[in-house]
PDB file of N, CA and C in Angstrom:
ATOM      1  N   MET A   1     154.786 119.126 104.406  1.00 97.00           N
ATOM      2  CA  MET A   1     155.878 118.402 103.808  1.00 97.00           C
ATOM      3  C   MET A   1     157.033 118.366 104.805  1.00 97.00           C
ATOM      4  N   LYS A   2     157.497 117.195 105.117  1.00 98.00           N
ATOM      5  CA  LYS A   2     158.633 117.025 106.017  1.00 98.00           C
ATOM      6  C   LYS A   2     159.899 116.890 105.186  1.00 98.00           C
ATOM      7  N   TYR A   3     160.968 117.512 105.675  1.00 98.00           N
ATOM      8  CA  TYR A   3     162.214 117.530 104.920  1.00 98.00           C
ATOM      9  C   TYR A   3     163.397 117.409 105.877  1.00 98.00           C
ATOM     10  N   HIS A   4     164.408 116.658 105.447  1.00 98.00           N
ATOM     11  CA  HIS A   4     165.654 116.491 106.202  1.00 98.00           C
ATOM     12  C   HIS A   4     166.768 117.146 105.398  1.00 98.00           C
ATOM     13  N   TYR A   5     167.455 118.078 106.023  1.00 98.00           N
ATOM     14  CA  TYR A   5     168.526 118.830 105.362  1.00 98.00           C
ATOM     15  C   TYR A   5     169.837 118.622 106.117  1.00 98.00           C
ATOM     16  N   LYS A   6     170.900 118.259 105.400  1.00 98.00           N
ATOM     17  CA  LYS A   6     172.242 118.126 105.968  1.00 98.00           C
ATOM     18  C   LYS A   6     172.929 119.487 105.846  1.00 98.00           C
ATOM     19  N   THR A   7     173.243 120.096 106.981  1.00 98.00           N
ATOM     20  CA  THR A   7     173.824 121.433 106.964  1.00 98.00           C
ATOM     21  C   THR A   7     175.265 121.418 106.470  1.00 98.00           C
ATOM     22  N   LYS A   8     175.711 122.602 106.068  1.00 97.00           N
ATOM     23  CA  LYS A   8     177.077 122.774 105.583  1.00 97.00           C
ATOM     24  C   LYS A   8     177.663 124.024 106.232  1.00 97.00           C
ATOM     25  N   GLY A   9     178.804 123.883 106.898  1.00 96.00           N
ATOM     26  CA  GLY A   9     179.508 125.032 107.449  1.00 96.00           C
ATOM     27  C   GLY A   9     179.025 125.515 108.804  1.00 96.00           C
ATOM     28  N   THR A  10     178.262 124.678 109.514  1.00 97.00           N
ATOM     29  CA  THR A  10     177.777 125.067 110.841  1.00 97.00           C
ATOM     30  C   THR A  10     178.033 123.949 111.846  1.00 97.00           C
ATOM     31  N   CYS A  11     177.878 124.275 113.119  1.00 95.00           N
ATOM     32  CA  CYS A  11     178.037 123.271 114.179  1.00 95.00           C
ATOM     33  C   CYS A  11     176.892 122.261 114.156  1.00 95.00           C
ATOM     34  N   SER A  12     175.693 122.727 113.808  1.00 97.00           N
ATOM     35  CA  SER A  12     174.581 121.779 113.667  1.00 97.00           C
ATOM     36  C   SER A  12     174.849 120.929 112.431  1.00 97.00           C
ATOM     37  N   THR A  13     174.376 119.702 112.462  1.00 98.00           N
ATOM     38  CA  THR A  13     174.657 118.781 111.358  1.00 98.00           C
ATOM     39  C   THR A  13     173.428 118.480 110.507  1.00 98.00           C
ATOM     40  N   ASP A  14     172.242 118.624 111.087  1.00 98.00           N
ATOM     41  CA  ASP A  14     171.008 118.268 110.391  1.00 98.00           C
ATOM     42  C   ASP A  14     169.892 119.216 110.830  1.00 98.00           C
ATOM     43  N   ILE A  15     168.974 119.469 109.897  1.00 98.00           N
ATOM     44  CA  ILE A  15     167.755 120.200 110.216  1.00 98.00           C
ATOM     45  C   ILE A  15     166.586 119.379 109.686  1.00 98.00           C
ATOM     46  N   PHE A  16     165.598 119.187 110.548  1.00 98.00           N
ATOM     47  CA  PHE A  16     164.354 118.552 110.136  1.00 98.00           C
ATOM     48  C   PHE A  16     163.288 119.633 110.170  1.00 98.00           C
ATOM     49  N   VAL A  17     162.651 119.868 109.044  1.00 98.00           N
ATOM     50  CA  VAL A  17     161.667 120.949 108.961  1.00 98.00           C
ATOM     51  C   VAL A  17     160.369 120.407 108.383  1.00 98.00           C
ATOM     52  N   ASP A  18     159.266 120.876 108.923  1.00 98.00           N
ATOM     53  CA  ASP A  18     157.937 120.485 108.458  1.00 98.00           C
ATOM     54  C   ASP A  18     157.181 121.756 108.088  1.00 98.00           C
ATOM     55  N   VAL A  19     156.749 121.838 106.823  1.00 98.00           N
ATOM     56  CA  VAL A  19     156.006 122.987 106.320  1.00 98.00           C
ATOM     57  C   VAL A  19     154.680 122.501 105.772  1.00 98.00           C
ATOM     58  N   GLU A  20     153.613 123.184 106.137  1.00 98.00           N
ATOM     59  CA  GLU A  20     152.275 122.834 105.657  1.00 98.00           C
ATOM     60  C   GLU A  20     151.579 124.117 105.210  1.00 98.00           C
ATOM     61  N   ASP A  21     151.121 124.138 103.966  1.00 98.00           N
ATOM     62  CA  ASP A  21     150.428 125.298 103.402  1.00 98.00           C
ATOM     63  C   ASP A  21     151.234 126.585 103.550  1.00 98.00           C
ATOM     64  N   GLY A  22     152.556 126.495 103.348  1.00 98.00           N
ATOM     65  CA  GLY A  22     153.417 127.672 103.397  1.00 98.00           C
ATOM     66  C   GLY A  22     153.731 128.173 104.792  1.00 98.00           C
ATOM     67  N   ILE A  23     153.361 127.404 105.819  1.00 98.00           N
ATOM     68  CA  ILE A  23     153.607 127.774 107.213  1.00 98.00           C
ATOM     69  C   ILE A  23     154.561 126.768 107.840  1.00 98.00           C
ATOM     70  N   VAL A  24     155.580 127.270 108.533  1.00 98.00           N
ATOM     71  CA  VAL A  24     156.512 126.385 109.226  1.00 98.00           C
ATOM     72  C   VAL A  24     155.788 125.788 110.431  1.00 98.00           C
ATOM     73  N   ARG A  25     155.693 124.474 110.459  1.00 98.00           N
ATOM     74  CA  ARG A  25     155.013 123.783 111.555  1.00 98.00           C
ATOM     75  C   ARG A  25     155.983 123.304 112.626  1.00 98.00           C
ATOM     76  N   GLU A  26     157.174 122.889 112.211  1.00 98.00           N
ATOM     77  CA  GLU A  26     158.146 122.344 113.164  1.00 98.00           C
ATOM     78  C   GLU A  26     159.546 122.460 112.576  1.00 98.00           C
ATOM     79  N   VAL A  27     160.514 122.760 113.432  1.00 98.00           N
ATOM     80  CA  VAL A  27     161.928 122.765 113.044  1.00 98.00           C
ATOM     81  C   VAL A  27     162.708 122.104 114.167  1.00 98.00           C
ATOM     82  N   GLU A  28     163.573 121.172 113.812  1.00 98.00           N
ATOM     83  CA  GLU A  28     164.428 120.504 114.791  1.00 98.00           C
ATOM     84  C   GLU A  28     165.851 120.467 114.247  1.00 98.00           C
ATOM     85  N   TYR A  29     166.778 120.977 115.040  1.00 98.00           N
ATOM     86  CA  TYR A  29     168.202 120.935 114.691  1.00 98.00           C
ATOM     87  C   TYR A  29     168.866 119.812 115.468  1.00 98.00           C
ATOM     88  N   TRP A  30     169.873 119.196 114.855  1.00 97.00           N
ATOM     89  CA  TRP A  30     170.726 118.234 115.558  1.00 97.00           C
ATOM     90  C   TRP A  30     172.075 118.887 115.743  1.00 97.00           C
ATOM     91  N   ASN A  31     172.591 118.775 116.964  1.00 97.00           N
ATOM     92  CA  ASN A  31     173.895 119.320 117.349  1.00 97.00           C
ATOM     93  C   ASN A  31     173.845 120.848 117.323  1.00 97.00           C
ATOM     94  N   GLY A  32     174.963 121.485 117.515  1.00 94.00           N
ATOM     95  CA  GLY A  32     174.996 122.941 117.551  1.00 94.00           C
ATOM     96  C   GLY A  32     174.682 123.477 118.937  1.00 94.00           C
ATOM     97  N   CYS A  33     174.415 124.761 119.021  1.00 94.00           N
ATOM     98  CA  CYS A  33     174.139 125.465 120.286  1.00 94.00           C
ATOM     99  C   CYS A  33     172.687 125.231 120.675  1.00 94.00           C
ATOM    100  N   ASN A  34     172.464 124.270 121.540  1.00 93.00           N
ATOM    101  CA  ASN A  34     171.129 123.777 121.857  1.00 93.00           C
ATOM    102  C   ASN A  34     170.136 124.874 122.215  1.00 93.00           C
ATOM    103  N   GLY A  35     170.482 125.743 123.140  1.00 95.00           N
ATOM    104  CA  GLY A  35     169.541 126.782 123.568  1.00 95.00           C
ATOM    105  C   GLY A  35     169.185 127.738 122.445  1.00 95.00           C
ATOM    106  N   ASN A  36     170.193 128.184 121.705  1.00 95.00           N
ATOM    107  CA  ASN A  36     169.942 129.102 120.597  1.00 95.00           C
ATOM    108  C   ASN A  36     169.074 128.455 119.524  1.00 95.00           C
ATOM    109  N   LEU A  37     169.345 127.206 119.225  1.00 96.00           N
ATOM    110  CA  LEU A  37     168.593 126.532 118.161  1.00 96.00           C
ATOM    111  C   LEU A  37     167.177 126.207 118.596  1.00 96.00           C
ATOM    112  N   GLN A  38     166.974 125.928 119.873  1.00 97.00           N
ATOM    113  CA  GLN A  38     165.607 125.771 120.364  1.00 97.00           C
ATOM    114  C   GLN A  38     164.862 127.091 120.229  1.00 97.00           C
ATOM    115  N   GLY A  39     165.558 128.189 120.518  1.00 97.00           N
ATOM    116  CA  GLY A  39     164.949 129.511 120.383  1.00 97.00           C
ATOM    117  C   GLY A  39     164.557 129.815 118.957  1.00 97.00           C
ATOM    118  N   VAL A  40     165.461 129.573 118.013  1.00 97.00           N
ATOM    119  CA  VAL A  40     165.152 129.796 116.598  1.00 97.00           C
ATOM    120  C   VAL A  40     163.951 128.946 116.198  1.00 97.00           C
ATOM    121  N   SER A  41     163.962 127.688 116.589  1.00 98.00           N
ATOM    122  CA  SER A  41     162.868 126.778 116.230  1.00 98.00           C
ATOM    123  C   SER A  41     161.532 127.277 116.762  1.00 98.00           C
ATOM    124  N   ARG A  42     161.515 127.746 117.992  1.00 98.00           N
ATOM    125  CA  ARG A  42     160.265 128.237 118.585  1.00 98.00           C
ATOM    126  C   ARG A  42     159.807 129.534 117.939  1.00 98.00           C
ATOM    127  N   LEU A  43     160.757 130.389 117.587  1.00 98.00           N
ATOM    128  CA  LEU A  43     160.387 131.673 116.979  1.00 98.00           C
ATOM    129  C   LEU A  43     159.774 131.517 115.590  1.00 98.00           C
ATOM    130  N   VAL A  44     160.268 130.552 114.800  1.00 98.00           N
ATOM    131  CA  VAL A  44     159.763 130.416 113.429  1.00 98.00           C
ATOM    132  C   VAL A  44     158.523 129.532 113.342  1.00 98.00           C
ATOM    133  N   LYS A  45     158.232 128.781 114.404  1.00 98.00           N
ATOM    134  CA  LYS A  45     157.057 127.909 114.392  1.00 98.00           C
ATOM    135  C   LYS A  45     155.795 128.758 114.206  1.00 98.00           C
ATOM    136  N   GLY A  46     154.994 128.403 113.201  1.00 98.00           N
ATOM    137  CA  GLY A  46     153.768 129.132 112.892  1.00 98.00           C
ATOM    138  C   GLY A  46     153.974 130.315 111.970  1.00 98.00           C
ATOM    139  N   MET A  47     155.205 130.568 111.566  1.00 98.00           N
ATOM    140  CA  MET A  47     155.533 131.713 110.716  1.00 98.00           C
ATOM    141  C   MET A  47     155.452 131.309 109.235  1.00 98.00           C
ATOM    142  N   PRO A  48     154.954 132.200 108.376  1.00 98.00           N
ATOM    143  CA  PRO A  48     154.990 131.911 106.942  1.00 98.00           C
ATOM    144  C   PRO A  48     156.435 131.752 106.464  1.00 98.00           C
ATOM    145  N   VAL A  49     156.649 130.821 105.562  1.00 98.00           N
ATOM    146  CA  VAL A  49     157.989 130.551 105.045  1.00 98.00           C
ATOM    147  C   VAL A  49     158.627 131.823 104.499  1.00 98.00           C
ATOM    148  N   GLN A  50     157.876 132.622 103.768  1.00 98.00           N
ATOM    149  CA  GLN A  50     158.451 133.835 103.168  1.00 98.00           C
ATOM    150  C   GLN A  50     158.944 134.809 104.232  1.00 98.00           C
ATOM    151  N   GLU A  51     158.288 134.852 105.366  1.00 98.00           N
ATOM    152  CA  GLU A  51     158.725 135.716 106.467  1.00 98.00           C
ATOM    153  C   GLU A  51     160.008 135.175 107.092  1.00 98.00           C
ATOM    154  N   VAL A  52     160.102 133.864 107.231  1.00 98.00           N
ATOM    155  CA  VAL A  52     161.340 133.250 107.744  1.00 98.00           C
ATOM    156  C   VAL A  52     162.500 133.607 106.825  1.00 98.00           C
ATOM    157  N   LEU A  53     162.293 133.463 105.521  1.00 98.00           N
ATOM    158  CA  LEU A  53     163.343 133.776 104.551  1.00 98.00           C
ATOM    159  C   LEU A  53     163.733 135.246 104.636  1.00 98.00           C
ATOM    160  N   LYS A  54     162.760 136.113 104.730  1.00 98.00           N
ATOM    161  CA  LYS A  54     163.001 137.565 104.794  1.00 98.00           C
ATOM    162  C   LYS A  54     163.826 137.927 106.033  1.00 98.00           C
ATOM    163  N   ARG A  55     163.528 137.299 107.156  1.00 98.00           N
ATOM    164  CA  ARG A  55     164.190 137.659 108.406  1.00 98.00           C
ATOM    165  C   ARG A  55     165.541 136.997 108.622  1.00 98.00           C
ATOM    166  N   LEU A  56     165.705 135.754 108.156  1.00 98.00           N
ATOM    167  CA  LEU A  56     166.889 134.976 108.544  1.00 98.00           C
ATOM    168  C   LEU A  56     167.920 134.749 107.445  1.00 98.00           C
ATOM    169  N   GLU A  57     167.510 134.851 106.192  1.00 98.00           N
ATOM    170  CA  GLU A  57     168.443 134.543 105.098  1.00 98.00           C
ATOM    171  C   GLU A  57     169.644 135.484 105.120  1.00 98.00           C
ATOM    172  N   GLY A  58     170.828 134.912 104.997  1.00 98.00           N
ATOM    173  CA  GLY A  58     172.060 135.687 104.958  1.00 98.00           C
ATOM    174  C   GLY A  58     172.685 135.934 106.323  1.00 98.00           C
ATOM    175  N   THR A  59     172.060 135.448 107.391  1.00 97.00           N
ATOM    176  CA  THR A  59     172.625 135.595 108.734  1.00 97.00           C
ATOM    177  C   THR A  59     173.950 134.845 108.797  1.00 97.00           C
ATOM    178  N   ARG A  60     174.956 135.509 109.344  1.00 97.00           N
ATOM    179  CA  ARG A  60     176.273 134.899 109.470  1.00 97.00           C
ATOM    180  C   ARG A  60     176.562 134.555 110.924  1.00 97.00           C
ATOM    181  N   CYS A  61     177.479 133.623 111.132  1.00 95.00           N
ATOM    182  CA  CYS A  61     177.920 133.238 112.472  1.00 95.00           C
ATOM    183  C   CYS A  61     179.408 133.560 112.566  1.00 95.00           C
ATOM    184  N   GLY A  62     179.725 134.647 113.253  1.00 94.00           N
ATOM    185  CA  GLY A  62     181.126 135.063 113.345  1.00 94.00           C
ATOM    186  C   GLY A  62     181.691 135.329 111.965  1.00 94.00           C
ATOM    187  N   MET A  63     182.813 134.721 111.676  1.00 95.00           N
ATOM    188  CA  MET A  63     183.469 134.896 110.372  1.00 95.00           C
ATOM    189  C   MET A  63     182.956 133.909 109.324  1.00 95.00           C
ATOM    190  N   ARG A  64     182.087 133.013 109.718  1.00 95.00           N
ATOM    191  CA  ARG A  64     181.546 132.035 108.769  1.00 95.00           C
ATOM    192  C   ARG A  64     180.578 132.723 107.809  1.00 95.00           C
ATOM    193  N   PRO A  65     180.522 132.261 106.578  1.00 96.00           N
ATOM    194  CA  PRO A  65     179.612 132.879 105.608  1.00 96.00           C
ATOM    195  C   PRO A  65     178.158 132.441 105.769  1.00 96.00           C
ATOM    196  N   THR A  66     177.878 131.580 106.743  1.00 98.00           N
ATOM    197  CA  THR A  66     176.527 131.069 106.958  1.00 98.00           C
ATOM    198  C   THR A  66     176.297 130.902 108.453  1.00 98.00           C
ATOM    199  N   SER A  67     175.117 130.435 108.819  1.00 98.00           N
ATOM    200  CA  SER A  67     174.761 130.195 110.218  1.00 98.00           C
ATOM    201  C   SER A  67     173.649 129.161 110.237  1.00 98.00           C
ATOM    202  N   CYS A  68     173.267 128.728 111.425  1.00 97.00           N
ATOM    203  CA  CYS A  68     172.158 127.777 111.522  1.00 97.00           C
ATOM    204  C   CYS A  68     170.841 128.383 111.006  1.00 97.00           C
ATOM    205  N   PRO A  69     170.521 129.653 111.321  1.00 98.00           N
ATOM    206  CA  PRO A  69     169.315 130.237 110.725  1.00 98.00           C
ATOM    207  C   PRO A  69     169.401 130.332 109.195  1.00 98.00           C
ATOM    208  N   ASP A  70     170.568 130.675 108.676  1.00 98.00           N
ATOM    209  CA  ASP A  70     170.754 130.748 107.223  1.00 98.00           C
ATOM    210  C   ASP A  70     170.619 129.369 106.593  1.00 98.00           C
ATOM    211  N   GLN A  71     171.117 128.339 107.270  1.00 98.00           N
ATOM    212  CA  GLN A  71     170.987 126.979 106.751  1.00 98.00           C
ATOM    213  C   GLN A  71     169.524 126.546 106.710  1.00 98.00           C
ATOM    214  N   LEU A  72     168.716 127.006 107.658  1.00 98.00           N
ATOM    215  CA  LEU A  72     167.276 126.738 107.606  1.00 98.00           C
ATOM    216  C   LEU A  72     166.695 127.324 106.326  1.00 98.00           C
ATOM    217  N   CYS A  73     167.122 128.525 105.966  1.00 98.00           N
ATOM    218  CA  CYS A  73     166.644 129.142 104.723  1.00 98.00           C
ATOM    219  C   CYS A  73     167.067 128.329 103.504  1.00 98.00           C
ATOM    220  N   LYS A  74     168.276 127.813 103.522  1.00 98.00           N
ATOM    221  CA  LYS A  74     168.741 126.973 102.410  1.00 98.00           C
ATOM    222  C   LYS A  74     167.884 125.706 102.314  1.00 98.00           C
ATOM    223  N   ALA A  75     167.523 125.143 103.454  1.00 98.00           N
ATOM    224  CA  ALA A  75     166.649 123.976 103.465  1.00 98.00           C
ATOM    225  C   ALA A  75     165.296 124.329 102.868  1.00 98.00           C
ATOM    226  N   LEU A  76     164.734 125.478 103.244  1.00 98.00           N
ATOM    227  CA  LEU A  76     163.444 125.902 102.719  1.00 98.00           C
ATOM    228  C   LEU A  76     163.514 126.111 101.205  1.00 98.00           C
ATOM    229  N   HIS A  77     164.623 126.658 100.721  1.00 98.00           N
ATOM    230  CA  HIS A  77     164.787 126.813  99.260  1.00 98.00           C
ATOM    231  C   HIS A  77     164.830 125.457  98.571  1.00 98.00           C
ATOM    232  N   GLU A  78     165.526 124.503  99.163  1.00 98.00           N
ATOM    233  CA  GLU A  78     165.573 123.150  98.576  1.00 98.00           C
ATOM    234  C   GLU A  78     164.193 122.517  98.545  1.00 98.00           C
ATOM    235  N   MET A  79     163.333 122.926  99.468  1.00 98.00           N
ATOM    236  CA  MET A  79     161.962 122.412  99.501  1.00 98.00           C
ATOM    237  C   MET A  79     161.092 123.072  98.444  1.00 98.00           C
ATOM    238  N   GLY A  80     161.633 124.080  97.772  1.00 97.00           N
ATOM    239  CA  GLY A  80     160.872 124.730  96.699  1.00 97.00           C
ATOM    240  C   GLY A  80     160.306 126.089  97.043  1.00 97.00           C
ATOM    241  N   PHE A  81     160.734 126.645  98.165  1.00 97.00           N
ATOM    242  CA  PHE A  81     160.242 127.977  98.558  1.00 97.00           C
ATOM    243  C   PHE A  81     161.244 129.052  98.206  1.00 97.00           C
TER     244      PHE A  81
END
């Protein structure tokens, strides 16, 4: 299932995520810290959604109450996970 999520409270503006059979197949961020977001995308590729949620949910960026990894978790929740 491919999903487009508009982020809130981060430098990245959009996340495109593809999940198949509960496994993250692809993640693409628009804008934000390019190197860091490429790293996050590569690390979660092939990972079960529940493991992504367990590891990344609640991650903060500085004083912000959210982060790009946390926004990925919000996108996954909107997808029904």
